[in-house]
Short mmCIF file of C-alpha atoms in Angstrom, two decimals:
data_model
loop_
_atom_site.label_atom_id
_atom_site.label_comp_id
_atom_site.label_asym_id
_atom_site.label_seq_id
_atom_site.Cartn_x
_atom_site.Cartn_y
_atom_site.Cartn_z
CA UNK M 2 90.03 153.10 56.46
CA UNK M 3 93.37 150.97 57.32
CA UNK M 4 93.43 150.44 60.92
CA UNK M 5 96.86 148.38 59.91
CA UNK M 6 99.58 150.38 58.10
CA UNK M 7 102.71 148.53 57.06
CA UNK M 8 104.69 151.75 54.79
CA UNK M 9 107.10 150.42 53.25
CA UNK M 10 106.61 148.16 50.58
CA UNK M 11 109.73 146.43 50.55
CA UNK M 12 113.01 146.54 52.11
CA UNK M 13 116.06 145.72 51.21
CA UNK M 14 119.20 144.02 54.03
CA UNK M 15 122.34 142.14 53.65
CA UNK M 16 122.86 138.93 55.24
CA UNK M 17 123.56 138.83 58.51
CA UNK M 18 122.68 142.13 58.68
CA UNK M 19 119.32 143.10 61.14
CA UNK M 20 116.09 143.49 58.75
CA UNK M 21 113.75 145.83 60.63
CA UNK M 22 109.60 146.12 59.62
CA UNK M 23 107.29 148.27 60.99
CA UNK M 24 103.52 148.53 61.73
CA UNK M 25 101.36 151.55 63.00
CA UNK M 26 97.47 150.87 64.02
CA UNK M 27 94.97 153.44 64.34
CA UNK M 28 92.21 151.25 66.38
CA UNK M 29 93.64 151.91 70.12
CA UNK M 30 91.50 148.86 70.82
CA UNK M 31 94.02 146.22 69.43
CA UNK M 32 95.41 144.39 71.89
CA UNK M 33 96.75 141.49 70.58
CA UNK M 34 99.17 141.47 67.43
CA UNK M 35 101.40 139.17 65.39
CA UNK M 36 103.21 138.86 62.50
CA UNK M 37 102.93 136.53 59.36
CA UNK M 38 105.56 135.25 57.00
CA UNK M 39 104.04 134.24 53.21
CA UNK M 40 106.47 132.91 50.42
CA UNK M 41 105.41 133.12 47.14
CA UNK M 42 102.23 130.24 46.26
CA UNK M 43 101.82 129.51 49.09
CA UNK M 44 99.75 130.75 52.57
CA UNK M 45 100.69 132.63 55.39
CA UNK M 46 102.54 131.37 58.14
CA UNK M 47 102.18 132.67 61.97
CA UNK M 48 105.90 133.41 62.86
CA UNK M 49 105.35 135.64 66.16
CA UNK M 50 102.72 137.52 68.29
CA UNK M 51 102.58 139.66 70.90
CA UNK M 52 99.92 141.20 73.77
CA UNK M 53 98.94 144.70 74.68
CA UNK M 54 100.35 144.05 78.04
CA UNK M 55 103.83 143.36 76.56
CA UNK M 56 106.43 145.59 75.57
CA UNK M 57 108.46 143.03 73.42
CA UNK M 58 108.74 139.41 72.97
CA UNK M 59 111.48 137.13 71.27
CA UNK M 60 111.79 133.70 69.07
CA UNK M 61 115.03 133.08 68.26
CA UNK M 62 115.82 135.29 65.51
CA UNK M 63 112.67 137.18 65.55
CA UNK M 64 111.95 139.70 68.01
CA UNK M 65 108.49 141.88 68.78
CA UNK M 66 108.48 144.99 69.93
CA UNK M 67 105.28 147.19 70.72
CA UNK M 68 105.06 150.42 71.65
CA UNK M 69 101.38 151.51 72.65
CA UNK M 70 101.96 155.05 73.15
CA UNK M 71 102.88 155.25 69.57
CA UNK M 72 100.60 152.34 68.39
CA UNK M 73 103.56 151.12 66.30
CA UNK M 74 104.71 147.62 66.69
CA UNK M 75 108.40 146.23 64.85
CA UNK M 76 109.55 143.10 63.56
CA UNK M 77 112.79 142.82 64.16
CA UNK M 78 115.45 140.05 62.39
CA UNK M 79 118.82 138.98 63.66
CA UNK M 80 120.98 138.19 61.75
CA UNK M 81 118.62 137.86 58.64
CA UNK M 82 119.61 135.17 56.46
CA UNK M 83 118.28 134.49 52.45
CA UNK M 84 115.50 132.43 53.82
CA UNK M 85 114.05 135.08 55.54
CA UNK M 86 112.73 136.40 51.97
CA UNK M 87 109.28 136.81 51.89
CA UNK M 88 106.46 139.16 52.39
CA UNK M 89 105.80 140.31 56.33
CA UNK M 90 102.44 140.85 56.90
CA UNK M 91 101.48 142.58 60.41
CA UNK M 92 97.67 141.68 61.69
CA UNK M 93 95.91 143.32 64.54
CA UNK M 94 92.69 142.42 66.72
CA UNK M 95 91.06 142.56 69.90
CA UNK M 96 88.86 140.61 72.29
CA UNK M 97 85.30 142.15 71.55
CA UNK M 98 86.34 141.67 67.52
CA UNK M 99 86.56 138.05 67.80
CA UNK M 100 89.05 136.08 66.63
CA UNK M 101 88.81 138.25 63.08
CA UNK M 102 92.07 139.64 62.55
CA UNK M 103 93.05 143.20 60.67
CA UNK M 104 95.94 143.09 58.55
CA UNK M 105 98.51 145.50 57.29
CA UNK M 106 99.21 145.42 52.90
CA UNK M 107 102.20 143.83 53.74
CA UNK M 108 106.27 144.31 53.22
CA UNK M 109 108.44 142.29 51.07
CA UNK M 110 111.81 141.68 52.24
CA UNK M 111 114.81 140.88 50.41
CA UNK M 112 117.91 139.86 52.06
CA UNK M 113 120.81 139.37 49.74
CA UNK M 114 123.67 136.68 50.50
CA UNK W 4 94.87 115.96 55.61
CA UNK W 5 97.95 117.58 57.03
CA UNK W 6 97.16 121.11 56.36
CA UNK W 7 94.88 123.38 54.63
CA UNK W 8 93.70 122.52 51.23
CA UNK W 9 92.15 125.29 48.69
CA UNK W 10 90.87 124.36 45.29
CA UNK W 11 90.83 125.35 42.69
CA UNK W 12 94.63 127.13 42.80
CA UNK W 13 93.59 129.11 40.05
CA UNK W 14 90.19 130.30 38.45
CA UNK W 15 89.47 132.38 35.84
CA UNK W 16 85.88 133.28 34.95
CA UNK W 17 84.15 134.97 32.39
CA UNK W 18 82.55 138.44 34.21
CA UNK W 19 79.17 137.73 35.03
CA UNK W 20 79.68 134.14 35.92
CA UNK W 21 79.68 132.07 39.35
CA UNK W 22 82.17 130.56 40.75
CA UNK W 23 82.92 127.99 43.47
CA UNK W 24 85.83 128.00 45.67
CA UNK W 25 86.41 125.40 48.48
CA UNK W 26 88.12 124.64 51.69
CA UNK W 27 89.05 121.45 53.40
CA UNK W 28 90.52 122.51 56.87
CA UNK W 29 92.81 120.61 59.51
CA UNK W 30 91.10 117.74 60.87
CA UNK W 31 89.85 119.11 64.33
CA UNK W 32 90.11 122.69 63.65
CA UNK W 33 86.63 124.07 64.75
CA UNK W 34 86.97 127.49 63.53
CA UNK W 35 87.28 128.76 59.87
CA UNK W 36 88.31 131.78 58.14
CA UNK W 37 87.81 133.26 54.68
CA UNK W 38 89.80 136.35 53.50
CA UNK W 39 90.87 137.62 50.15
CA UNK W 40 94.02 139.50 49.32
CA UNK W 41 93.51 142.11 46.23
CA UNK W 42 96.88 143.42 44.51
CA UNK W 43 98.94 145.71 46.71
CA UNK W 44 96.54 145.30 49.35
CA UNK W 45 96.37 143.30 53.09
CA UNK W 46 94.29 140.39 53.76
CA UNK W 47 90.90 141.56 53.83
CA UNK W 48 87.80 139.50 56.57
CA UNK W 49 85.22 137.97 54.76
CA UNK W 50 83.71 135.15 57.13
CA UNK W 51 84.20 133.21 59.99
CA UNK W 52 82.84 129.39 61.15
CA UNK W 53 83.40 128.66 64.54
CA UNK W 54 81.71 125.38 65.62
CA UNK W 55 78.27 125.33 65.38
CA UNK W 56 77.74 128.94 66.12
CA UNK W 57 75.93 131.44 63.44
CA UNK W 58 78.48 132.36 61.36
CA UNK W 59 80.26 136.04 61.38
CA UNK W 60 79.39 137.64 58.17
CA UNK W 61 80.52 140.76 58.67
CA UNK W 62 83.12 141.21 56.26
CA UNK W 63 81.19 140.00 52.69
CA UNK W 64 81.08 142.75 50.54
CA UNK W 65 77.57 142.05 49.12
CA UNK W 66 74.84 139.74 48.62
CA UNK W 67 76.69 138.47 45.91
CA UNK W 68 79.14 136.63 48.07
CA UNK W 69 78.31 133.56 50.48
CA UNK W 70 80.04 130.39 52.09
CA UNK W 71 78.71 127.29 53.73
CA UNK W 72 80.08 125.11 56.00
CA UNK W 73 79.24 121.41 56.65
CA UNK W 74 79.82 120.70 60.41
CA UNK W 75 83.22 121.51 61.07
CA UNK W 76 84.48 120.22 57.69
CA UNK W 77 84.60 121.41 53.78
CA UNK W 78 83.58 124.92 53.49
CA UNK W 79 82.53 126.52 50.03
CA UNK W 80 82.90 130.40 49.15
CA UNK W 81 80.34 131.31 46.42
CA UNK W 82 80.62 134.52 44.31
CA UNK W 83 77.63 135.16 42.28
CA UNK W 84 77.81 137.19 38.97
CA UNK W 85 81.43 137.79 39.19
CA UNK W 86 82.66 141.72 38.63
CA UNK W 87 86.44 142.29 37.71
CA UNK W 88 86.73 143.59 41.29
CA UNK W 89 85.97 139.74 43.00
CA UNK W 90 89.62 139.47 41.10
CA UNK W 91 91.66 138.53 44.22
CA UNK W 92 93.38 135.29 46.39
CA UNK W 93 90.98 134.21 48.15
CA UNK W 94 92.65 132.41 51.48
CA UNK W 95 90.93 129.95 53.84
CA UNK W 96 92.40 129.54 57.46
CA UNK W 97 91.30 127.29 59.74
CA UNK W 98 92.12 127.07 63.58
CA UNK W 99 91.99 124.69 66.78
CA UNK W 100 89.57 125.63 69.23
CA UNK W 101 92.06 126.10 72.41
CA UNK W 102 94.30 128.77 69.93
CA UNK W 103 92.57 132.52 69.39
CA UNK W 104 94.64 133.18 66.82
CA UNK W 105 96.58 130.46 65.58
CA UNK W 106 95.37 130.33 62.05
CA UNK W 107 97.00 127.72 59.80
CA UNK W 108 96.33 129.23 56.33
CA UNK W 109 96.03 127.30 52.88
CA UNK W 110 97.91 128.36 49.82
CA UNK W 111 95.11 130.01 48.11
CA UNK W 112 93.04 130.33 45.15
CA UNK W 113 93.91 132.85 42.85
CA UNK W 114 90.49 134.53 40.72
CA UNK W 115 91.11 136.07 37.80
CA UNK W 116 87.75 137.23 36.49
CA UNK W 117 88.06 138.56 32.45
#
């Protein structure tokens, strides 16, 4: 069962362009969530997060937004640049679950130059 | 060191065989994390050290997995008679004790198992 759904397995944007990923949940006991960056070889990298009593949140070029009604959270990009290439994985968790956290499969982004 | 170190990077194994994988985490960084990443899939729990606490095992798939931890240093993930399906990255993360979920995570070790 994949409480963490990331659909689309890639996506494509020009540079400069916004790059938009997306992340539904199922578990409507998530209440904290955050999104990693991984290049190839190499780890994961926290890039932003966001709590269940937020509705968005914002780092520079990277912006969170989470609606709970919906349980869909989005990553969004602006403007994307080549460096932004990488796989996006959203991750999911909750108080009572510890500091375990659920991920999504993941969406590789390509931003051509 | 200055991050999170995995070795090997790469195993492969013969089916049937153990294997060893190991995890030096961020000096300080009382909590540890192991979690595995099969092909076209997310990054799945497998354990979690947090000081000196029992361990969370909750996410091994069987008795044929286990890790140690010395202290709040080196951990070692142990798969015992390896099955094509252990055939993952297997990713250690390890985190400071005043950040929930601030893992930093090492690059990996990549099991092939033939």
């Amino acid at each position: 069962d994949q409480q963490v759904k990331q659909n689309s397995p890639s996506l494509s944007v020009q540079e400069g362009r916004i790059s938009i990923l997306n992340c539904d949940y199922t578990n409507s006991m998530f209440d904290y969530f955050l999104w990693y960056k991984k290049y190839p070889a190499e780890g994961p990298t926290f890039l932003i997060s966001i709590s269940s009593i937020k509705d968005k949140n914002e780092d520079g070029r990277f912006t969170v937004f989470l609606n709970k009604s919906a349980k869909h959270l989005s990553l969004h990009i602006v403007p994307s640049q080549p460096g932004d290439s990488a796989v996006y994985f959203c991750a999911a968790s909750y108080k009572e679950y510890g500091n375990k956290l659920v991920f999504g499969a993941g969406t590789i982004l390509r931003v051509k130059s | 060191g200055a991050g999170v170190s995995q070795s090997p990077s790469n195993k492969v194994t013969e089916k049937g065989k153990d294997v060893e994988l190991r995890c030096d985490p961020i000096s300080g960084h009382t909590a540890l994390y192991w979690y595995r990443q099969r092909l076209g899939q997310g990054l799945e729990f497998l354990i979690y050290f947090q000081g000196n606490s029992a361990p969370d095992k909750s996410g091994l798939p069987s008795d044929r997995f286990s890790a140690e931890r010395t202290g709040e240093s080196v951990s070692t993930l142990t798969i015992q008679r390896t099955q094509q399906e252990d055939s993952a990255v297997y990713l250690c993360a390890s985190s400071p004790p005043w950040t929930d979920y601030g893992y930093t995570f090492g690059s990996g070790t990549r099991l092939t198992v033939v």
